[in-house]
Coordinates of C-alpha atoms in Angstrom, one line a residue:
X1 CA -22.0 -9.4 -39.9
X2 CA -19.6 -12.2 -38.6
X3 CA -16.5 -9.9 -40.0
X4 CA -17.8 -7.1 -38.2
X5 CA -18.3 -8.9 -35.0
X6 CA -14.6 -10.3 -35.6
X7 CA -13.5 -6.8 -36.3
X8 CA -14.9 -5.7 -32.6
X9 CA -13.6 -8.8 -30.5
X10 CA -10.1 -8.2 -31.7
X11 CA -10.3 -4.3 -30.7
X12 CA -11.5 -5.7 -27.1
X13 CA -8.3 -7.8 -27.2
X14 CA -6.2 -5.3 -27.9
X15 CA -7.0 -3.1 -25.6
X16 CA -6.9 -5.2 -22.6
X17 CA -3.7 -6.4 -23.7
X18 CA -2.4 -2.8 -24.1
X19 CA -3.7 -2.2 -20.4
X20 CA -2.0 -5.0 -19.1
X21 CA 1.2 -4.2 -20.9
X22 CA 0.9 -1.1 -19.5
X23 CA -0.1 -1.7 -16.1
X24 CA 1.0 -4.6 -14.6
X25 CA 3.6 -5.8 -12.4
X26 CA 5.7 -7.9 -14.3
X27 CA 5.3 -6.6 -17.8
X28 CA 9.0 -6.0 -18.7
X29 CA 9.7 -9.1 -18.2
X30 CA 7.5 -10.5 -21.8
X31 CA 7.5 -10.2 -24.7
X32 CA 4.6 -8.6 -26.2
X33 CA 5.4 -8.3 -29.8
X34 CA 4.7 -11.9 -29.4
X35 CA 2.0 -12.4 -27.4
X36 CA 0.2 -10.1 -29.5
X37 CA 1.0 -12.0 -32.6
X38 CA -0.6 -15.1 -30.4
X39 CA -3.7 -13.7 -29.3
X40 CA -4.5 -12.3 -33.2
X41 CA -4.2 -16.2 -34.6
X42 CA -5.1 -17.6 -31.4
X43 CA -8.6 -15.8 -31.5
X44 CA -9.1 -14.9 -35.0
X45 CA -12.7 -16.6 -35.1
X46 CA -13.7 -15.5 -31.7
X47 CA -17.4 -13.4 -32.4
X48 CA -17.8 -13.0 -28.5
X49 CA -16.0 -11.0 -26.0
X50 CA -15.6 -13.8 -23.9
X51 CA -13.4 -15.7 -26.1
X52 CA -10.8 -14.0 -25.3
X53 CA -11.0 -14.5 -21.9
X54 CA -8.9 -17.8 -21.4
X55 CA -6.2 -16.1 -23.4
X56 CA -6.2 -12.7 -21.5
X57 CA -6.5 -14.8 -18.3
X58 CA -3.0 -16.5 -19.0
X59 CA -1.3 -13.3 -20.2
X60 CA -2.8 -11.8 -17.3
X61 CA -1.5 -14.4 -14.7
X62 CA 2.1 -14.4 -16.2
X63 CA 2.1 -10.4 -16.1
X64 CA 0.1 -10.0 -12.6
X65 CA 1.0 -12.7 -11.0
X66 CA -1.8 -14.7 -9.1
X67 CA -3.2 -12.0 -7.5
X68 CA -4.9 -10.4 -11.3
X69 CA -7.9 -12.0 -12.5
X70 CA -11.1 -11.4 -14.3
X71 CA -15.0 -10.9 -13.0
X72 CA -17.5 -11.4 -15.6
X73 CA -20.9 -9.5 -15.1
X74 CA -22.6 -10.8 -12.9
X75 CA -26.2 -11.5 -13.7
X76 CA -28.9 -9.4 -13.4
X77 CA -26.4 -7.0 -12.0
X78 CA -26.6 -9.0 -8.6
X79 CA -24.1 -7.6 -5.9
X80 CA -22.3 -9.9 -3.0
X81 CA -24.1 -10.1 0.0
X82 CA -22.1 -7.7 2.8
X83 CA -20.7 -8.6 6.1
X84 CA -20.6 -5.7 8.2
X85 CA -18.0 -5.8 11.2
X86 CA -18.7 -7.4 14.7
X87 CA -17.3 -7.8 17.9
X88 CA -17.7 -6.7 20.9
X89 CA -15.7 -6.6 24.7
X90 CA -13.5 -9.3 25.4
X91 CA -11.7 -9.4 29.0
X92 CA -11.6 -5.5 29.1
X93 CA -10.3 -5.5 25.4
X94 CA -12.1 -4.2 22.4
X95 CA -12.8 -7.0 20.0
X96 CA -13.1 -5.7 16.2
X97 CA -13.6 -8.1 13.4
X98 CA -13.2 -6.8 10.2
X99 CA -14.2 -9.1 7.0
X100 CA -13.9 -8.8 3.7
X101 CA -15.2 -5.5 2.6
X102 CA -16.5 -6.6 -0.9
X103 CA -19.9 -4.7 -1.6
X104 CA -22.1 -2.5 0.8
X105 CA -19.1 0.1 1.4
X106 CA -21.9 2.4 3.0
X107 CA -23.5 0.2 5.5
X108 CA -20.0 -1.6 6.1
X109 CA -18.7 1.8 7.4
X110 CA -21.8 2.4 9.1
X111 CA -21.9 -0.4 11.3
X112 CA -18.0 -0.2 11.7
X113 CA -18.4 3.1 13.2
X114 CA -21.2 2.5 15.5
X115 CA -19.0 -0.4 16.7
X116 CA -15.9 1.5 17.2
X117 CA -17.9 4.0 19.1
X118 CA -19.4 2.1 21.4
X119 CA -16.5 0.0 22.5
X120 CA -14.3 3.1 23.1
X121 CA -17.3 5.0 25.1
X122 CA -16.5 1.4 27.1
X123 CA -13.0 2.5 27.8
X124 CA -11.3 -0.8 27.3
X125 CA -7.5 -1.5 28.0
X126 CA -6.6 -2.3 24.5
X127 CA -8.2 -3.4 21.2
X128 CA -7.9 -6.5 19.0
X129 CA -8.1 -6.0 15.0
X130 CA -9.1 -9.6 14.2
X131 CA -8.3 -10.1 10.4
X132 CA -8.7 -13.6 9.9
X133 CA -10.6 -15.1 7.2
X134 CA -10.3 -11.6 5.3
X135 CA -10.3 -12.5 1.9
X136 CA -10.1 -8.4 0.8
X137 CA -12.5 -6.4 -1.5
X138 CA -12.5 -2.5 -0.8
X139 CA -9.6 -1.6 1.2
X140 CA -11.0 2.4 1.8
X141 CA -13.9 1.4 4.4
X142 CA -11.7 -1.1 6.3
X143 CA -9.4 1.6 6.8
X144 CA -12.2 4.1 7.5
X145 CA -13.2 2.1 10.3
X146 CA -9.9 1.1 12.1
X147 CA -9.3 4.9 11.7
X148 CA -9.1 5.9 15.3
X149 CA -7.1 3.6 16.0
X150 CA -4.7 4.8 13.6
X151 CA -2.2 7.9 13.7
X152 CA -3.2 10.5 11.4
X153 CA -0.6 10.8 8.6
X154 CA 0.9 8.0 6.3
X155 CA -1.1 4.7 6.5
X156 CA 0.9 3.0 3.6
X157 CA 2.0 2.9 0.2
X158 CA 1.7 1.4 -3.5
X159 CA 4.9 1.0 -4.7
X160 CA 4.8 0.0 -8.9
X161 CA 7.7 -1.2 -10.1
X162 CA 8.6 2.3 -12.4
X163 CA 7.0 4.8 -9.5
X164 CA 6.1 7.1 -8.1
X165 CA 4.4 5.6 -5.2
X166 CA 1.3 6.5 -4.2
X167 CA 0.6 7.0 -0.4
X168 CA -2.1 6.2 1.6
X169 CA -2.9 8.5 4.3
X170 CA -5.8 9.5 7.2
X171 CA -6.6 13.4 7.4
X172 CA -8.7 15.0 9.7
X173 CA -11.7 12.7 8.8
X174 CA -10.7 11.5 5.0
X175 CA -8.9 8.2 4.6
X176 CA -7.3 9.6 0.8
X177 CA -4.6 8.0 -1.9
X178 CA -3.0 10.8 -3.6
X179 CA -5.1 13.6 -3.5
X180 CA -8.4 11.9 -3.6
X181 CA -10.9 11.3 -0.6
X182 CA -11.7 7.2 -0.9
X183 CA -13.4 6.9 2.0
X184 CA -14.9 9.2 5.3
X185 CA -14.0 8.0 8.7
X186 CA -16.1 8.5 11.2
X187 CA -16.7 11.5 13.9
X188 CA -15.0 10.2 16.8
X189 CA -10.8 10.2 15.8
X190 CA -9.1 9.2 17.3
X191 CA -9.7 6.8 20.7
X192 CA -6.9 7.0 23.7
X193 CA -3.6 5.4 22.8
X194 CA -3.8 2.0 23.8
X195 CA -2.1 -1.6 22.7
X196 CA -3.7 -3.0 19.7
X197 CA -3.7 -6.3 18.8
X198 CA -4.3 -7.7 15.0
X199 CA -4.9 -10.9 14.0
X200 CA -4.3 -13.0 10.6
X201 CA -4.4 -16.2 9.1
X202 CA -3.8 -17.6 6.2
X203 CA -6.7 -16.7 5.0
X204 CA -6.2 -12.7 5.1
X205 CA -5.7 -11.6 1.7
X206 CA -5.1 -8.8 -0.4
X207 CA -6.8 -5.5 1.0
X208 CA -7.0 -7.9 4.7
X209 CA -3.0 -7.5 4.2
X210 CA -3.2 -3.5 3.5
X211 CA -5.1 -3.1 6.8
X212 CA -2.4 -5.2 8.5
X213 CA 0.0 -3.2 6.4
X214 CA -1.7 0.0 7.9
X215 CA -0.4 -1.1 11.8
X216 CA 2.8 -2.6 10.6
X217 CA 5.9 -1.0 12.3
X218 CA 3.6 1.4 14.8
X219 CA 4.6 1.3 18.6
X220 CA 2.4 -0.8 21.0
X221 CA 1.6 -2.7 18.2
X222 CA 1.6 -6.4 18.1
X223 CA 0.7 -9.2 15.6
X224 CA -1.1 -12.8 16.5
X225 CA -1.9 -15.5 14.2
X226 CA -0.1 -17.6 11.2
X227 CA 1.0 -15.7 7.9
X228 CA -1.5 -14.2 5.7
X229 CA -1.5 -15.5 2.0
X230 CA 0.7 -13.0 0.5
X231 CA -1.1 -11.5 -2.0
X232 CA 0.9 -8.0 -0.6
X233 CA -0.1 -6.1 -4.0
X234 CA -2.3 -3.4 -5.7
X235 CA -4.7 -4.2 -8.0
X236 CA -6.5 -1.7 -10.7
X237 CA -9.7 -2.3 -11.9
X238 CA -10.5 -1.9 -15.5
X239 CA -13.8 -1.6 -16.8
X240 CA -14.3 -4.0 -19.9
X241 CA -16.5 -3.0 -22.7
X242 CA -18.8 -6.2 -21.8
X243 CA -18.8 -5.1 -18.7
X244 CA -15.6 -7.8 -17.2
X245 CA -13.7 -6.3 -14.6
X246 CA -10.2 -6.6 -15.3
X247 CA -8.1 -6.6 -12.1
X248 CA -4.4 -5.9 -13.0
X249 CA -1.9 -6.1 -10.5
X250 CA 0.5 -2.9 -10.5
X251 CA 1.9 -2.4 -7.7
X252 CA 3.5 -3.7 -4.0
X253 CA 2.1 -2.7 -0.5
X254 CA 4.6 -1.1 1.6
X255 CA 4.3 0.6 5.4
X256 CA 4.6 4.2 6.8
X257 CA 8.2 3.9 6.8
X258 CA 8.4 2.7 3.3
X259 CA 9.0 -1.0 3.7
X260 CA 8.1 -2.5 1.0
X261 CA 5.9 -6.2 1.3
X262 CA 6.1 -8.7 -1.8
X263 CA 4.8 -12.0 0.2
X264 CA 2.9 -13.7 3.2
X265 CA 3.2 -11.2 6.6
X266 CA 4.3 -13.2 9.0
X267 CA 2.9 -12.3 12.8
X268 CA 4.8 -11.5 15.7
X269 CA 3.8 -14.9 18.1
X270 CA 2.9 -17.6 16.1
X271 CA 2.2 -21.2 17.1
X272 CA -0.6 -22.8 18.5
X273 CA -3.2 -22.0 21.0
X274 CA -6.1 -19.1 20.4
X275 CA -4.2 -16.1 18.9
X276 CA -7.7 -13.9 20.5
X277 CA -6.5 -15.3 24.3
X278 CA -3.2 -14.6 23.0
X279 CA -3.3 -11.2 22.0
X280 CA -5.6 -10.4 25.5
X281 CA -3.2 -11.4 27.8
X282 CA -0.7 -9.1 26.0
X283 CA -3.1 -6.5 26.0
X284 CA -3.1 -6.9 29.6
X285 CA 0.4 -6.9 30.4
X286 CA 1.2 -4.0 28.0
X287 CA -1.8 -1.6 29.4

């Protein structure tokens, strides 16, 4: 019984090895003949999947990069409490804070919508894309939401290191990647031109980054704030066979015009002050 549940732990190793290999960002530069040959004696008595883990985490690090990592299940099959969007009218502006989008993709689109609606039937000068303190999570209803504000067409791209890159883009009322619908907009694209304002900190991560991403390089566009934390990169998610979610880094955010991001975005006007009051008074001088 012990062989046999040896037997099954070292197929689970090897496969996430072989996705990793495959997959992520910086897997040319390791060697894998070896690593394989280390995780085989390193683990040779493991008789649970989890084992493994601390192992796969380091490969995983060294061919990811920080931004790859593991989720075990989470008990009971729990999900993370969602945040919807909020704001409101600010000096004439429309204020839109988006957090982290990481469960609740329905009711996070929802609410963004109802938002968005109501603050363009209020016909204000400009509108502020607050994205500080967003940690990531699904980037497809983020994008859904902040889709009027958006041209339809290219929003951004992955770029992996071998191609080809994958584009994000907003038709008629799909947000897709490739081919595939991820996520429904709402009914009311798009909202008058006006400025937009968006805001980071160093706190804006990951899918936070591919929104900001999404505005970068668009006329009357303007960013506020300190740097976000760089994690400018793709992840895949790979479904374990003990239920782990694998999240392999693959790939590099870049714009509509192809320019590729592989660190912290750094705003427009930085420094000190309240990058909200900031990014109003632009509003106002631009509208």
């Amino acid at each position: 019984m012990r062989r046999f549940a040896q037997r099954r732990v070292r197929r689970y190793l090897l496969h996430a090895l072989t996705i990793i290999e495959r997959r992520a960002l910086y897997s040319a530069t390791l060697d894998w003949a070896t690593i394989r040959a280390e995780a085989v004696a390193g683990c040779a008595g493991a008789v649970e999947y989890a084992d493994t883990h601390e192992f796969l985490a380091g490969v995983l690090r060294q061919a990811g990069g920080p931004h790859s990592g593991f989720r075990p299940p989470r008990p009971g099959g729990t999900r993370r409490a969602v945040e919807p969007p909020s704001g409101g009218l600010v000096d004439g502006a429309g204020h839109l804070r988006l957090p982290g989008c990481g469960g609740g993709h329905r009711e996070y689109r929802a609410v963004g919508h109802r938002l968005v609606r109501d603050l363009a039937a209020a016909g204000p000068a400009g509108w502020v894309v607050d994205l500080r303190g967003n940690n990531g999570g699904n980037m497809w209803p983020m994008l859904a939401v902040v889709a009027p504000l958006l041209p339809r067409g290219v929003l951004g791209y992955f770029v992996p290191p071998a191609g080809p890159d994958l584009v994000w883009r907003l038709r008629r009322r799909r947000v897709t990647l490739g081919r595939r619908t991820q996520a429904r907009t709402g009914p009311h694209h798009p909202v008058p031109a006006t400025p937009v304002a968006v805001l980071t900190d160093g706190r804006t991560a990951s899918s936070g980054e591919a929104v900001a991403v999404a505005f970068r390089g668009r006329p009357r566009v303007r960013t506020f704030g300190t740097a976000t934390m760089g994690m400018t990169s793709g992840n895949e998610t790979h479904l374990l066979r003990d239920g782990t979610l694998m999240y392999v880094t693959s790939s590099y955010f870049a714009d509509h015009r192809r320019t590729v991001y592989r660190g912290p975005l750094p705003p427009d006007e930085d420094g000190g002050g309240d990058p909200l009051t900031a990014a109003v008074d632009w509003i106002r001088r631009t509208s």
